Amino acid sequence: MKRNINIRMGWLLLCVVVACSAYSQNDSTKLKRTIGLGEVVVRGNQVSRINNSAFNAIAVDTRKLRNTNLDLAHILDRIPGVKVREDGGLGSQASINLNGFTGKHVKLFIDGVPMDGSSSSFGINNIPVSLASRIEVYKGVVPVQFGGDALGGAINIVTDHSPHTYVDASYSYGSFNTHRSNLSFGSRSKGDFVFRLNAYQNYSDNNYKVKTQWIDLATQAVSNEEGWFKRFHDRYHNEAVVAQIGLVDKLWADKLILGLTYSHEYAQIQTANLMKIVFGGKYRTAHGWTPNLLYEKRNLMIQGLNLRFSARYDMVTTNNVDTLSRTYSWTGEYKENAYQGEGMPTLAEYRGTTLATVLNMNYQIAGHHYFTLNDTYTNYHRKTTNSAANAVQSTAATFMRRVNIKKITGASYQYTSDNKWNVTIFAKYYGSHVKGPVNVSQSGRAEYEEHQRSTQALGYGMAGTYFFLGHDLQLKLSYEKTYRLPTDLELFGDGDYEEGDATLKPEKSHNANLNIGWQHTYDDRHTVAIDAGFNYRCTEDYIIRTIGQKGVAVSSNHGKVRGVGMDLSAHYYYKSVISIGGNFSLQDIRDRERLNSNGAESVTYNNRVPNLPYAFGDADAAYTFNRVLGRFNRLTVGYHLRHVHKFFRSWEGEGAKLYVPNQLSHDIIMTYAIANGRYNISIEANNFTNSLLYDNYSLQKPGRNFSVKFRYVFFKTGQTK
């Protein structure tokens, strides 16, 4: 990125700060909103800031879910409009479908800092629920304090900053030889010194049965019919330690926290991106070190001016290993080959580093005017090492530099009128600099050169909300012109079955959201909540991910895509005893590019974008029995149903015949909490009807499975959760 542009932007932002300062969210409101998630009811001030805003957002109090075996991905999967898509069992790759936009269209944050550079050993598919106190989901339009480039929305994981001294320990065992354990500890001394530690591990053989085609090793022909086979090479385990130390409530700092995260994983690779391609010796290892910093100061120099600065530096090493000279079948049998590697031979080691910083300033004037300035910067570098081991598959591109630098700066102004209505206007600057290998060959033989490209863009938007009937009925309307810059994986691939393209252009989109929410409590016992959300997306240079016949995934700019969708949800609660409700989402995303690359009429025009679920829903119910075998003991029984309508795996206009079928799954969980939740036992039965479940192409998820979890909680204050 050119230096003079950065200087001009820096002076512009400084002028904005001096002239406007920044804004802060109004936490003084006493509005109560309720969100259902099975047995979870989120109420009170911790989510009033989000619900009172003009953005289409939901907050989930994850502390109420710590007795379950859910990781962060499966909690998100139960939120209206959200569909988490997995490639298999425990530890498999997971992506988020939010209002029809999936994968990298949805930005992930942890305490407001982008998780772009996180190792695969520390992701939403393996982070336990105990690490978070709350998850915030923003659909579509994203406020400037989340300075990432998101098209479909943003998800912020808020870690637990409990001021108490506590211990939270758990262990679970389940089907497919699955073990999970977690230890959380935190303390605060009289001198305002805080220390927190969270350590966890996940292990599974993932040896569930799948129904798929198989290869005849003698003829190399793929069978026409499908058979049942047991996965035999899909073992996974990961370990992580998250430690934090710091000072709080000082004159010069409300928070100064230093942290360090270490994570590691070992993952056997059973299949490529298509189930019929099977491996027996291929695997991946990854580990990451992440030092991080958080500084917060309220009323900095003047009353109402708040500063928050956070930074993290991810150092990730990934090894892809494929050296066996074999071809496997789903029967577990194999034949020896004269060439090396089951798929694409590799011993590659990739070392990536990502620096991410977020500076946020907000200022409140006269109780009604709020200003915000946010600057997010990420700098990603990756290099490939061990050239001798990679000689068999190296090209000129193998050891070229791969760099992706992003800078997103946003400023907003909000006016609030006596908690009855508020409106926000904002603008965002997007800048990126990409450096990487590009195939410049005009013939069939690849010829690579190192290319670099800079991109700049300006986005803007507004959001407003109004309350009717007191605070029972809320109307929200928001619009944004936004951009999404290609990710490291889309640009550079993973050196294995994900192929990169350093020439990808940013996506640009017009997003609009309309939301209506009604909630009322009768006689302080019965609560009814109904929400309806409608969204519109018009995206150009849409980045689509497709799978080739050999199972290799590639991302490319498709053209123009239009999406229209809705989310509907309704829940009923009786005190803290009964919870019942459901939600349904419909997302119609279609190709709007009339002409193909040759100028002819496109056969896919107005087709739905393939391999995307477009109609899905949930239903849940829970009942709590109090004083079960003791005054302070309670038993909660919960049920969850999930339905996904069938969808095509490729474009209909190109003669698509393969599709992901209709899916219906049922889960049951029973939790017995003793001594106000100090001792807890949970039993879960997931997909107990043993339905065939898929998310991506033909990749099948586990069938019927069971687990039991034991959890112990201690708080120095004598209170438990």
XYZ file of C-alpha atoms in Angstrom:
721
model
C 0.000 0.000 0.000
C 1.466 3.347 -0.915
C 2.908 5.395 1.932
C 1.450 8.739 0.852
C -2.061 7.245 0.869
C -1.544 6.028 4.439
C -0.300 9.509 5.458
C -3.354 11.202 3.942
C -5.689 8.699 5.592
C -3.894 9.180 8.909
C -4.371 12.958 8.794
C -7.995 12.525 7.782
C -8.659 10.225 10.726
C -6.897 12.580 13.107
C -9.144 15.385 11.931
C -12.184 13.196 12.491
C -11.059 12.454 16.049
C -10.411 16.115 16.865
C -13.614 17.322 15.272
C -15.953 14.552 16.312
C -14.179 12.377 18.868
C -16.007 9.048 18.976
C -19.080 7.398 20.178
C -19.944 4.861 22.865
C -22.855 2.492 23.041
C -25.470 3.370 25.624
C -25.312 0.706 28.337
C -27.577 2.593 30.722
C -30.794 1.357 29.227
C -32.812 -1.144 31.194
C -34.435 -2.732 28.183
C -34.886 -6.470 28.535
C -34.977 -8.737 25.544
C -35.243 -12.514 25.431
C -33.623 -14.861 22.933
C -34.350 -18.574 22.866
C -31.706 -21.224 22.308
C -33.046 -24.481 23.643
C -32.887 -24.109 27.402
C -31.111 -20.749 27.150
C -32.900 -17.495 27.939
C -30.762 -14.381 27.553
C -32.079 -11.409 29.504
C -30.861 -8.191 31.083
C -28.278 -5.515 30.519
C -25.567 -7.733 29.035
C -27.482 -7.907 25.748
C -29.528 -4.706 25.923
C -26.777 -2.795 24.101
C -27.021 -5.151 21.130
C -30.802 -5.482 21.096
C -31.259 -1.749 21.512
C -29.039 -1.018 18.520
C -30.284 -0.554 14.976
C -28.298 -3.510 13.657
C -29.735 -6.946 13.008
C -27.943 -8.698 15.865
C -28.400 -11.504 18.388
C -26.480 -12.172 21.616
C -26.260 -15.641 23.175
C -25.234 -16.140 26.797
C -23.030 -19.221 26.442
C -22.553 -19.623 30.198
C -25.928 -21.348 30.324
C -24.672 -23.965 27.858
C -21.536 -25.093 29.668
C -23.089 -28.353 30.792
C -23.467 -29.447 27.167
C -20.859 -30.898 24.794
C -21.450 -28.123 22.282
C -18.458 -26.275 20.877
C -18.827 -22.722 19.567
C -19.685 -23.923 16.048
C -22.643 -26.014 17.213
C -23.961 -23.184 19.398
C -23.983 -20.923 16.355
C -25.781 -23.642 14.402
C -28.879 -23.130 16.573
C -29.239 -19.387 16.006
C -31.932 -18.221 13.530
C -30.473 -17.593 10.082
C -27.177 -19.333 10.897
C -26.094 -22.679 9.433
C -22.692 -24.099 10.361
C -21.438 -26.488 7.677
C -18.963 -29.244 8.523
C -16.889 -31.629 6.435
C -17.272 -34.526 8.893
C -16.864 -35.310 12.573
C -14.883 -33.774 15.416
C -12.134 -31.461 14.188
C -13.327 -31.304 10.585
C -13.346 -28.029 8.710
C -16.348 -25.846 9.537
C -17.743 -22.794 7.757
C -20.605 -20.489 8.662
C -23.622 -19.814 6.451
C -25.204 -16.547 7.603
C -28.247 -15.258 5.719
C -27.172 -17.364 2.744
C -23.589 -16.120 2.630
C -21.058 -18.679 3.692
C -17.423 -19.317 4.486
C -15.227 -16.232 4.261
C -18.184 -13.916 3.633
C -18.739 -14.047 7.410
C -16.044 -12.464 9.578
C -14.963 -14.012 12.895
C -13.691 -11.961 15.832
C -12.534 -12.808 19.336
C -13.019 -9.889 21.731
C -13.323 -7.596 18.712
C -10.050 -8.698 17.041
C -10.189 -10.549 13.673
C -9.325 -14.263 13.824
C -7.951 -14.209 10.265
C -4.561 -15.627 11.201
C -5.641 -18.223 13.753
C -4.332 -21.749 13.386
C -6.790 -24.465 12.395
C -5.990 -25.900 15.841
C -7.800 -22.908 17.408
C -11.109 -22.419 15.611
C -14.854 -22.405 16.218
C -15.011 -26.138 15.462
C -12.778 -27.070 18.414
C -13.031 -24.189 20.938
C -15.163 -25.304 23.929
C -18.083 -23.258 25.171
C -16.271 -22.515 28.455
C -13.925 -20.070 26.721
C -16.759 -17.657 25.894
C -19.260 -15.819 28.048
C -21.245 -14.498 25.105
C -21.452 -14.776 21.311
C -22.645 -11.783 19.304
C -23.983 -12.373 15.792
C -24.420 -9.458 13.379
C -26.339 -10.359 10.225
C -25.668 -8.344 7.083
C -24.747 -4.759 8.001
C -21.855 -4.637 10.491
C -21.085 -1.690 12.844
C -17.716 0.042 12.434
C -16.303 -1.232 15.746
C -15.903 -4.571 13.972
C -13.457 -3.277 11.417
C -13.277 -6.391 9.296
C -14.401 -6.679 5.705
C -17.567 -8.747 5.906
C -20.269 -9.305 3.302
C -22.665 -11.625 5.093
C -22.135 -10.474 8.669
C -19.831 -10.793 11.671
C -19.551 -13.042 14.715
C -17.800 -11.825 17.862
C -16.728 -14.299 20.559
C -16.603 -12.507 23.914
C -14.304 -14.381 26.306
C -15.103 -14.799 29.987
C -13.737 -11.941 32.121
C -15.397 -12.951 35.397
C -14.137 -10.830 38.355
C -14.439 -13.799 40.751
C -11.977 -16.483 41.730
C -13.328 -19.647 40.149
C -12.592 -23.170 38.962
C -14.568 -24.838 36.176
C -13.520 -28.368 35.227
C -15.240 -30.881 32.948
C -14.703 -34.205 31.186
C -16.868 -35.989 28.636
C -16.800 -39.313 26.812
C -18.812 -40.202 23.764
C -19.307 -42.373 20.713
C -16.439 -43.024 18.290
C -14.008 -42.984 21.240
C -14.435 -39.246 21.743
C -12.849 -37.592 24.780
C -13.106 -33.935 25.730
C -11.752 -32.217 28.817
C -11.502 -28.618 29.952
C -10.078 -26.710 32.917
C -10.794 -23.033 33.501
C -9.337 -21.059 36.383
C -9.462 -17.388 37.244
C -8.548 -15.193 40.184
C -8.385 -11.539 41.155
C -6.224 -10.335 44.027
C -6.905 -7.398 46.323
C -4.300 -5.452 44.369
C -6.448 -5.723 41.215
C -4.124 -8.287 39.667
C -6.004 -10.809 37.508
C -4.973 -14.206 36.185
C -6.972 -16.518 33.928
C -6.163 -19.920 32.476
C -8.180 -22.067 30.099
C -6.792 -25.440 28.977
C -8.664 -27.977 26.885
C -8.281 -31.012 24.638
C -10.404 -32.891 22.102
C -9.850 -36.426 20.806
C -11.876 -38.708 18.537
C -11.316 -41.697 16.265
C -14.213 -40.421 14.107
C -14.759 -44.040 13.007
C -18.434 -43.673 12.179
C -20.032 -45.413 9.197
C -20.657 -43.656 5.884
C -22.654 -44.526 2.784
C -20.701 -43.841 -0.382
C -19.363 -45.087 -3.708
C -16.051 -46.955 -3.732
C -13.182 -47.724 -6.107
C -12.520 -51.182 -7.534
C -8.742 -51.411 -7.110
C -8.413 -53.936 -9.922
C -10.169 -51.851 -12.574
C -9.930 -48.363 -10.958
C -13.640 -47.972 -11.754
C -15.968 -46.158 -9.375
C -18.997 -48.199 -8.333
C -22.428 -47.154 -9.549
C -24.136 -48.035 -6.282
C -23.321 -46.970 -2.728
C -22.279 -49.160 0.194
C -21.742 -48.762 3.952
C -18.160 -48.427 5.185
C -16.472 -47.570 8.468
C -14.055 -44.637 8.446
C -10.605 -46.024 9.195
C -8.251 -43.046 8.896
C -9.875 -40.008 10.515
C -8.344 -39.737 14.010
C -8.201 -36.197 15.381
C -6.886 -34.546 18.502
C -6.069 -30.998 19.505
C -4.843 -29.290 22.652
C -4.804 -25.623 23.633
C -3.797 -23.411 26.558
C -5.014 -19.821 26.881
C -3.366 -17.754 29.649
C -3.918 -14.114 30.642
C -2.390 -11.850 33.295
C -2.940 -8.168 33.938
C -4.179 -5.274 36.014
C -7.674 -3.798 36.220
C -9.328 -0.702 37.707
C -6.196 1.434 37.816
C -6.121 5.219 37.460
C -4.167 4.930 34.213
C -5.961 1.848 32.853
C -9.286 0.130 33.378
C -7.730 -2.981 31.823
C -4.201 -3.931 30.851
C -4.163 -7.614 29.931
C -1.330 -9.653 28.416
C -2.151 -13.074 27.003
C -0.555 -16.055 25.332
C -2.318 -18.881 23.461
C -0.744 -22.142 22.348
C -2.632 -24.703 20.278
C -1.754 -27.928 18.476
C -3.607 -30.445 16.344
C -3.103 -33.735 14.533
C -5.664 -34.635 11.879
C -5.719 -37.746 9.732
C -7.236 -37.018 6.319
C -9.799 -39.632 5.275
C -11.147 -38.011 2.094
C -10.635 -35.188 -0.361
C -13.471 -32.712 -0.936
C -15.420 -35.580 -2.547
C -16.301 -38.665 -0.463
C -15.459 -41.186 -3.194
C -11.775 -40.168 -3.004
C -10.370 -41.917 0.079
C -6.944 -41.858 1.761
C -5.210 -44.186 4.214
C -1.989 -42.426 5.182
C -2.431 -38.716 4.532
C -2.436 -36.354 7.553
C -1.977 -32.751 8.718
C -0.381 -31.231 11.804
C -0.581 -27.629 12.934
C 0.458 -25.576 15.909
C 0.226 -21.904 16.744
C 1.564 -19.371 19.232
C -0.435 -16.177 19.779
C 0.699 -13.422 22.154
C -1.954 -10.735 22.597
C -2.540 -7.413 24.349
C -5.607 -5.510 25.549
C -5.661 -1.953 26.914
C -8.820 -0.057 27.900
C -9.272 3.376 29.452
C -12.558 5.112 30.012
C -12.758 8.907 30.325
C -9.358 9.386 28.728
C -8.306 12.975 29.576
C -11.896 14.182 29.177
C -15.221 12.842 30.414
C -16.899 10.464 27.965
C -13.857 9.746 25.765
C -12.977 6.037 25.805
C -10.034 4.213 24.257
C -9.595 0.526 23.508
C -6.526 -0.967 21.853
C -6.028 -4.669 21.205
C -3.460 -6.630 19.258
C -2.548 -10.231 18.511
C 0.282 -11.863 16.622
C -0.419 -15.335 15.232
C 2.540 -17.566 14.417
C 1.251 -20.716 12.723
C 3.124 -23.726 11.344
C 1.209 -26.263 9.241
C 2.515 -29.552 7.796
C 0.688 -31.435 5.038
C 2.026 -34.976 4.635
C 1.161 -37.256 1.693
C 3.973 -39.700 0.855
C 2.475 -43.203 0.626
C 2.723 -44.872 -2.790
C -0.731 -46.367 -2.478
C -4.300 -46.127 -3.718
C -6.939 -46.961 -1.089
C -10.518 -48.139 -1.366
C -13.256 -47.621 1.242
C -12.882 -51.315 2.093
C -9.518 -50.450 3.686
C -7.674 -52.400 0.994
C -4.994 -50.750 -1.127
C -2.674 -51.344 -4.025
C 0.934 -50.225 -4.376
C 1.764 -47.539 -6.934
C 4.945 -46.685 -8.798
C 4.563 -43.000 -7.917
C 4.665 -41.231 -4.573
C 1.624 -39.841 -2.807
C -2.015 -40.893 -2.599
C -3.218 -37.608 -4.033
C -0.753 -34.753 -4.487
C 2.587 -35.812 -2.939
C 3.838 -33.393 -0.296
C 5.869 -32.958 2.841
C 5.205 -29.242 2.838
C 5.695 -27.061 5.888
C 4.036 -23.662 5.781
C 4.871 -20.908 8.220
C 2.421 -18.051 8.435
C 2.453 -14.945 10.611
C -0.403 -12.482 11.062
C -0.323 -9.224 12.976
C -3.784 -7.855 13.808
C -4.365 -4.563 15.638
C -7.606 -2.783 16.493
C -7.790 0.807 17.770
C -11.207 2.003 18.876
C -12.151 5.431 20.244
C -15.653 6.449 21.234
C -17.092 9.613 22.695
C -20.465 10.619 24.114
C -21.727 14.211 24.045
C -24.726 15.472 26.016
C -26.149 11.989 26.442
C -27.564 11.824 22.906
C -24.640 12.110 20.501
C -22.140 9.268 20.051
C -19.089 9.188 17.826
C -16.910 6.172 16.968
C -13.595 5.814 15.207
C -12.178 2.357 14.537
C -9.025 1.259 12.721
C -8.254 -2.421 12.009
C -4.979 -3.532 10.464
C -3.897 -7.072 9.504
C -0.598 -8.133 7.947
C -0.224 -11.737 6.762
C 2.997 -13.382 5.501
C 3.506 -17.025 4.544
C 6.506 -18.957 3.315
C 7.159 -22.583 2.420
C 10.140 -24.355 3.952
C 11.952 -27.709 3.559
C 12.645 -27.434 -0.175
C 14.409 -30.809 -0.404
C 11.368 -32.679 0.886
C 9.138 -30.781 -1.532
C 11.273 -31.305 -4.628
C 8.819 -33.878 -5.986
C 5.996 -31.351 -6.251
C 7.719 -27.977 -6.239
C 7.198 -25.362 -8.944
C 8.577 -21.879 -9.357
C 5.610 -20.688 -7.287
C 6.313 -22.931 -4.294
C 8.787 -20.635 -2.590
C 7.503 -17.265 -3.762
C 6.350 -14.799 -1.120
C 2.722 -14.642 -0.122
C 1.603 -11.389 1.507
C -1.870 -10.049 2.289
C -2.134 -6.672 4.068
C -5.492 -5.135 4.950
C -6.481 -1.832 6.521
C -10.110 -1.056 7.314
C -10.967 2.275 8.933
C -14.468 3.323 9.947
C -16.164 6.324 11.524
C -19.775 6.606 12.697
C -22.204 8.995 14.341
C -25.247 7.941 16.348
C -28.115 10.003 17.710
C -30.348 8.548 20.416
C -33.636 10.088 21.514
C -34.690 9.050 25.044
C -34.315 5.323 24.272
C -37.301 5.576 21.907
C -35.346 5.623 18.688
C -31.818 5.975 17.398
C -30.102 6.362 14.061
C -26.500 5.707 12.961
C -24.590 6.810 9.871
C -21.119 5.511 9.055
C -18.373 5.280 6.458
C -15.588 2.714 5.963
C -12.297 2.814 4.083
C -10.914 -0.456 2.692
C -7.307 -0.877 1.616
C -5.328 -3.983 0.705
C -1.992 -5.007 -0.745
C -1.536 -8.536 -2.124
C 1.693 -10.163 -3.250
C 1.869 -13.724 -4.558
C 2.502 -16.082 -7.496
C 0.370 -15.823 -10.642
C 0.305 -18.234 -13.585
C 1.083 -16.079 -16.641
C 1.348 -18.913 -19.144
C -0.598 -18.683 -22.390
C -0.063 -22.391 -23.038
C -0.854 -25.504 -21.035
C 2.444 -25.451 -19.133
C 2.388 -23.380 -15.938
C 4.707 -20.365 -15.748
C 4.621 -18.359 -12.514
C 5.634 -14.798 -11.750
C 5.362 -12.862 -8.516
C 2.682 -10.196 -8.874
C 1.480 -7.525 -6.479
C -1.677 -5.453 -6.451
C -3.167 -2.707 -4.270
C -6.872 -2.034 -3.820
C -8.734 0.891 -2.258
C -12.458 1.398 -1.794
C -14.940 3.418 0.238
C -18.097 2.035 1.790
C -20.917 3.678 3.694
C -24.255 2.979 5.312
C -26.877 3.817 7.874
C -29.070 2.069 10.414
C -32.086 3.110 12.444
C -34.505 1.643 14.962
C -37.785 2.706 16.582
C -39.719 1.253 19.521
C -43.519 1.008 19.631
C -45.883 -0.053 22.418
C -43.362 0.895 25.063
C -40.442 -1.352 24.264
C -42.457 -4.400 23.229
C -42.320 -3.792 19.475
C -39.108 -2.835 17.692
C -38.508 -1.936 14.049
C -34.980 -1.970 12.553
C -33.803 -0.837 9.126
C -30.198 -0.826 7.890
C -28.293 -0.430 4.623
C -24.620 -0.704 3.672
C -22.423 -0.545 0.605
C -19.622 -2.877 1.596
C -16.563 -4.702 0.303
C -14.937 -8.012 1.122
C -11.247 -8.441 0.441
C -10.126 -11.974 -0.528
C -8.736 -14.054 2.330
C -5.329 -15.692 2.631
C -6.786 -19.124 1.839
C -8.633 -17.884 -1.262
C -5.565 -16.049 -2.540
C -2.860 -18.598 -1.748
C -4.582 -21.921 -1.015
C -3.356 -24.350 1.640
C -0.782 -26.213 -0.443
C -2.974 -29.294 -0.482
C -6.568 -29.610 -1.716
C -7.366 -25.894 -1.626
C -6.018 -24.027 -4.670
C -5.346 -20.292 -4.398
C -5.707 -17.488 -6.926
C -3.709 -14.324 -6.163
C -5.595 -12.392 -8.891
C -8.962 -12.536 -7.096
C -10.798 -9.224 -6.986
C -12.633 -7.922 -3.905
C -16.372 -8.483 -3.725
C -18.619 -5.454 -3.478
C -22.211 -5.540 -2.344
C -25.283 -3.509 -1.462
C -26.850 -4.964 1.712
C -30.196 -4.059 3.259
C -31.989 -5.460 6.324
C -35.490 -4.987 7.737
C -36.336 -6.497 11.135
C -39.443 -6.534 13.271
C -39.376 -7.897 16.810
C -42.157 -8.193 19.391
C -41.860 -9.433 22.943
C -44.199 -9.247 25.914
C -44.304 -10.734 29.400
C -47.655 -11.523 31.002
C -48.070 -11.666 34.791
C -44.276 -11.881 35.207
C -44.533 -15.539 34.212
C -45.358 -15.972 30.528
C -43.067 -14.464 27.875
C -43.716 -14.556 24.139
C -41.093 -13.413 21.608
C -41.611 -13.199 17.841
C -39.028 -11.926 15.352
C -39.039 -11.510 11.582
C -36.051 -10.432 9.515
C -35.782 -9.720 5.793
C -32.561 -9.175 3.856
C -31.436 -8.165 0.371
C -27.941 -8.575 -1.136
C -26.695 -7.510 -4.573
C -23.084 -8.620 -4.975
C -20.601 -8.118 -7.798
C -17.388 -10.107 -8.347
C -18.904 -12.750 -6.070
C -16.247 -15.264 -4.974
C -17.520 -18.807 -5.400
C -15.806 -22.028 -4.287
C -16.118 -25.062 -6.570
C -14.828 -28.639 -6.399
C -13.164 -30.381 -9.371
C -13.332 -34.071 -10.250
C -10.093 -34.759 -8.348
C -11.504 -33.182 -5.189
C -9.485 -29.953 -5.404
C -11.321 -26.771 -4.357
C -10.741 -23.465 -6.131
C -12.170 -19.982 -5.568
C -12.959 -17.625 -8.444
C -14.812 -14.384 -9.153
C -18.147 -15.413 -10.643
C -19.859 -12.123 -11.424
C -23.133 -10.709 -10.149
C -25.245 -12.532 -7.560
C -28.489 -11.417 -5.938
C -29.837 -12.717 -2.653
C -33.232 -12.251 -0.988
C -34.088 -13.946 2.278
C -35.986 -14.001 5.532
C -35.668 -15.350 9.081
C -38.694 -16.112 11.235
C -38.591 -17.166 14.881
C -41.073 -17.552 17.743
C -40.523 -18.642 21.354
C -42.567 -19.045 24.511
C -41.192 -19.161 28.074
C -42.854 -19.915 31.371
C -40.684 -18.503 34.172
C -37.406 -20.457 34.017
C -39.263 -23.770 33.749
C -40.529 -24.139 30.174
C -38.999 -23.059 26.876
C -40.434 -23.945 23.470
C -40.014 -22.419 20.034
C -38.523 -22.602 16.582
C -37.140 -20.686 13.639
C -37.106 -20.940 9.854
C -34.785 -19.359 7.278
C -35.208 -18.995 3.532
C -32.315 -17.604 1.465
C -32.755 -17.353 -2.300
C -29.349 -16.516 -3.823
C -29.242 -16.541 -7.618
C -26.825 -15.921 -10.466
C -27.580 -12.591 -12.171
C -24.763 -12.635 -14.740
C -26.525 -12.830 -18.123
C -23.427 -13.450 -20.262
C -20.584 -15.893 -19.773
C -16.860 -15.167 -20.346
C -17.325 -15.771 -24.103
C -20.148 -13.240 -24.396
C -22.831 -15.896 -24.932
C -26.043 -16.207 -22.938
C -25.214 -17.900 -19.653
C -26.941 -21.237 -19.034
C -26.765 -20.603 -15.272
C -28.519 -17.219 -15.346
C -31.086 -16.991 -12.530
C -29.984 -20.381 -11.130
C -29.562 -20.736 -7.390
C -25.911 -20.684 -6.326
C -25.062 -24.392 -5.873
C -23.933 -26.201 -2.742
C -25.691 -23.671 -0.499
C -28.607 -24.640 1.781
C -31.450 -22.242 1.026
C -34.232 -23.464 3.347
C -33.619 -24.724 6.873
C -35.119 -24.502 10.336
C -34.940 -25.549 13.980
C -37.342 -26.379 16.774
C -36.459 -26.750 20.443
C -38.134 -27.411 23.750
C -36.914 -27.716 27.327
C -38.468 -28.409 30.729
C -36.798 -27.955 34.114
C -37.817 -29.971 37.180
C -36.811 -28.187 40.374
C -35.930 -29.793 43.734
C -35.180 -33.204 42.259
C -33.719 -35.348 45.067
C -32.735 -32.200 46.917
C -33.804 -28.607 47.498
C -31.029 -27.116 45.346
C -31.022 -29.754 42.623
C -32.697 -29.479 39.226
C -33.164 -31.695 36.183
C -33.514 -30.177 32.707
C -34.684 -32.192 29.701
C -34.209 -30.620 26.263
C -35.058 -31.573 22.690
C -33.745 -30.118 19.435
C -34.886 -30.737 15.843
C -33.019 -29.589 12.739
C -34.264 -29.662 9.130
C -32.404 -28.758 5.918
C -34.155 -28.835 2.548
C -32.355 -30.588 -0.308
C -30.109 -28.493 -2.571
C -28.076 -29.085 -5.735
C -24.311 -29.588 -5.549
C -23.684 -27.911 -8.947
C -25.446 -25.465 -11.296
C -28.909 -26.567 -12.425
C -28.396 -24.986 -15.846
C -25.361 -27.186 -16.447
C -27.462 -30.326 -16.004
C -27.041 -30.817 -12.258
C -28.231 -34.218 -11.117
C -26.413 -34.642 -7.821
C -27.899 -32.992 -4.769
C -27.652 -33.033 -1.000
C -30.909 -34.687 0.144
C -33.485 -33.535 2.675
C -32.139 -33.872 6.193
C -33.932 -34.190 9.506
C -32.103 -34.780 12.788
C -33.214 -35.071 16.415
C -31.202 -34.480 19.597
C -32.031 -34.993 23.271
C -30.088 -33.783 26.308
C -30.682 -34.327 30.034
C -28.749 -32.312 32.622
C -28.824 -32.900 36.356
C -27.427 -29.973 38.380
C -26.621 -30.577 42.052
C -26.059 -27.966 44.784
C -27.116 -25.021 42.606
C -24.932 -26.196 39.754
C -21.703 -27.000 41.576
C -21.837 -30.623 40.376
C -23.356 -31.423 36.987
C -24.008 -34.527 34.903
C -25.252 -34.363 31.309
C -26.299 -37.119 28.906
C -26.765 -36.363 25.202
C -28.175 -38.371 22.309
C -27.479 -36.665 18.973
C -29.107 -37.658 15.686
C -30.715 -40.535 17.570
C -32.759 -41.550 14.498
C -29.434 -42.159 12.670
C -30.304 -39.949 9.684
C -27.899 -39.375 6.807
C -26.539 -35.850 7.292
C -24.449 -33.816 4.832
C -23.238 -30.244 4.581
C -20.680 -29.890 1.796
C -20.981 -31.888 -1.414
C -20.997 -35.590 -0.489
C -19.125 -35.299 2.811
C -21.160 -37.187 5.411
C -21.422 -36.245 9.094
C -21.671 -38.704 12.024
C -24.769 -40.798 12.550
C -26.319 -41.698 15.912
C -23.987 -40.829 18.794
C -24.122 -40.508 22.576
C -22.046 -38.744 25.213
C -21.892 -38.169 28.965
C -20.302 -35.129 30.612
C -19.240 -34.436 34.188
C -18.645 -30.844 35.302
C -17.543 -29.243 38.570
C -17.810 -25.504 39.283
C -16.489 -23.549 42.267
C -16.756 -19.813 42.973
C -14.987 -18.170 45.887
C -17.997 -15.948 46.459
C -20.052 -19.040 47.196
C -22.123 -18.532 44.048
C -22.133 -21.054 41.194
C -23.346 -20.887 37.642
